[in-house]
PDB file of C-alpha atoms in Angstrom:
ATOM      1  CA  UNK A   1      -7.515  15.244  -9.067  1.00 78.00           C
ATOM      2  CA  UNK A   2      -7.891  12.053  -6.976  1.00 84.00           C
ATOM      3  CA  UNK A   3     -10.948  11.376  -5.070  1.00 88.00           C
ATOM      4  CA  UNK A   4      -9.465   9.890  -1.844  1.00 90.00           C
ATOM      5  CA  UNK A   5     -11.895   7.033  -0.176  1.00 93.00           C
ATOM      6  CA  UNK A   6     -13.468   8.521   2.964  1.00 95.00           C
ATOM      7  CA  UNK A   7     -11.757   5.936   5.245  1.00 95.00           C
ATOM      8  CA  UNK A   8      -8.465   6.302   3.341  1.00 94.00           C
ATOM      9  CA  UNK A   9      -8.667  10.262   4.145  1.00 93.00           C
ATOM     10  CA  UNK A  10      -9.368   9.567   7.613  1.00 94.00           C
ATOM     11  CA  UNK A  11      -6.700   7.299   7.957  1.00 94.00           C
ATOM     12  CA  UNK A  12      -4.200   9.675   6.583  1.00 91.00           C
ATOM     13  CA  UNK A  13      -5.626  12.897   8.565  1.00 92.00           C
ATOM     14  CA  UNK A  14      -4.259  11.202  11.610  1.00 90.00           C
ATOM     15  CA  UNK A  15      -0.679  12.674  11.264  1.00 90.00           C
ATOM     16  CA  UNK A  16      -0.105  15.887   8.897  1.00 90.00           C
ATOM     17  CA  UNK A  17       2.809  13.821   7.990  1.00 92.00           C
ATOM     18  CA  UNK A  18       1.167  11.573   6.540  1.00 91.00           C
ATOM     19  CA  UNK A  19      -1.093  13.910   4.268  1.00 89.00           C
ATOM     20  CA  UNK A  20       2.018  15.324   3.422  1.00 93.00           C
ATOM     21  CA  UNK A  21       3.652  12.751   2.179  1.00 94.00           C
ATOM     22  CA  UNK A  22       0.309  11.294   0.212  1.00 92.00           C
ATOM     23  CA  UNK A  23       0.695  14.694  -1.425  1.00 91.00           C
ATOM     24  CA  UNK A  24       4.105  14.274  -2.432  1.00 95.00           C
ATOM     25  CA  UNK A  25       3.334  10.950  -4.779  1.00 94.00           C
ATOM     26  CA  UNK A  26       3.035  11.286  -8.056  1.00 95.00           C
ATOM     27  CA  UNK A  27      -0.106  11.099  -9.329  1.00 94.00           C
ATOM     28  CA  UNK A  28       0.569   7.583 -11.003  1.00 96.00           C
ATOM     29  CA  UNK A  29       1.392   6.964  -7.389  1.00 96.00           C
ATOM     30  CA  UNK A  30      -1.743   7.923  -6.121  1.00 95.00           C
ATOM     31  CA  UNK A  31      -4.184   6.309  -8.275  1.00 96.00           C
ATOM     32  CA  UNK A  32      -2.568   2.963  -8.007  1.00 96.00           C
ATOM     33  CA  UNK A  33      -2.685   3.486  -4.289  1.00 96.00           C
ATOM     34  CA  UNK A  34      -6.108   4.066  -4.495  1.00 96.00           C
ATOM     35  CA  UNK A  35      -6.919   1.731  -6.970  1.00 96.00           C
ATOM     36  CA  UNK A  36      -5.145  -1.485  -4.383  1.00 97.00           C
ATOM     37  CA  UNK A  37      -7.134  -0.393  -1.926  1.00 97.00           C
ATOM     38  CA  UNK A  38     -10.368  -0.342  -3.446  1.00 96.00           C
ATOM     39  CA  UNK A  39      -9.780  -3.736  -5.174  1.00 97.00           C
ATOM     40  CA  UNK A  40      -9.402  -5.455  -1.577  1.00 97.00           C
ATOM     41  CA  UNK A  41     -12.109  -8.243  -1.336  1.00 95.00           C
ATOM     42  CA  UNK A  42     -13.430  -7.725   1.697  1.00 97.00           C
ATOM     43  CA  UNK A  43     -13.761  -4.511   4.649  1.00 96.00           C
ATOM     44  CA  UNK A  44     -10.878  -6.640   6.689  1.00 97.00           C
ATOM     45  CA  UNK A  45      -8.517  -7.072   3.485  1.00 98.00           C
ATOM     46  CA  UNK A  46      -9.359  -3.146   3.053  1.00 97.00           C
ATOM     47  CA  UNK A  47      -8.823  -2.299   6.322  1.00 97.00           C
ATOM     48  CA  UNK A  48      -5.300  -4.419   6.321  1.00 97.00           C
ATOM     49  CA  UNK A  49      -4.098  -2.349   3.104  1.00 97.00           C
ATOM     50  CA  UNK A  50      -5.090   0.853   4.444  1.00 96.00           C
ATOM     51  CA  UNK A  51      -3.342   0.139   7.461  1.00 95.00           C
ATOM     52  CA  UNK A  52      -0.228  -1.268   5.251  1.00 95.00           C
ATOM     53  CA  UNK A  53      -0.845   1.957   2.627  1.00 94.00           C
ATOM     54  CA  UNK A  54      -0.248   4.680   5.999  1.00 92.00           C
ATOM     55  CA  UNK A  55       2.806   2.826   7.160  1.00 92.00           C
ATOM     56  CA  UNK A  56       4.584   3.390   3.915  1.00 92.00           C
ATOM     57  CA  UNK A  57       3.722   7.402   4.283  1.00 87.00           C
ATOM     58  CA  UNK A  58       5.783   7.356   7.732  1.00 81.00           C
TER      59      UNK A  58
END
């Protein structure tokens, strides 16, 4: 199983849709998600992919 980042989960907990459709990736899909977004540089870059990660759910 995945360990989601806490503001990652928050992010997604905003719409069940969006949970939902983090579920549905693969979990290839999920770790690489994961592992972009805790590469970012910086809480701004972070912030950005989140943001950038959730719009791709919708």
């Amino acid at each position: 199983m995945i360990k989601l980042p806490e503001d990652l989960t928050r992010a997604v907990a905003l719409d069940p849709g969006y949970r939902r459709a983090f579920e549905a990736l693969s979990s290839n899909q999920k770790e690489d998600l994961v592992g972009w977004i805790e590469s970012a540089s910086d809480p701004t870059h972070r912030r950005r992919r989140i943001d950038m990660a959730v719009r791709s759910l919708r």
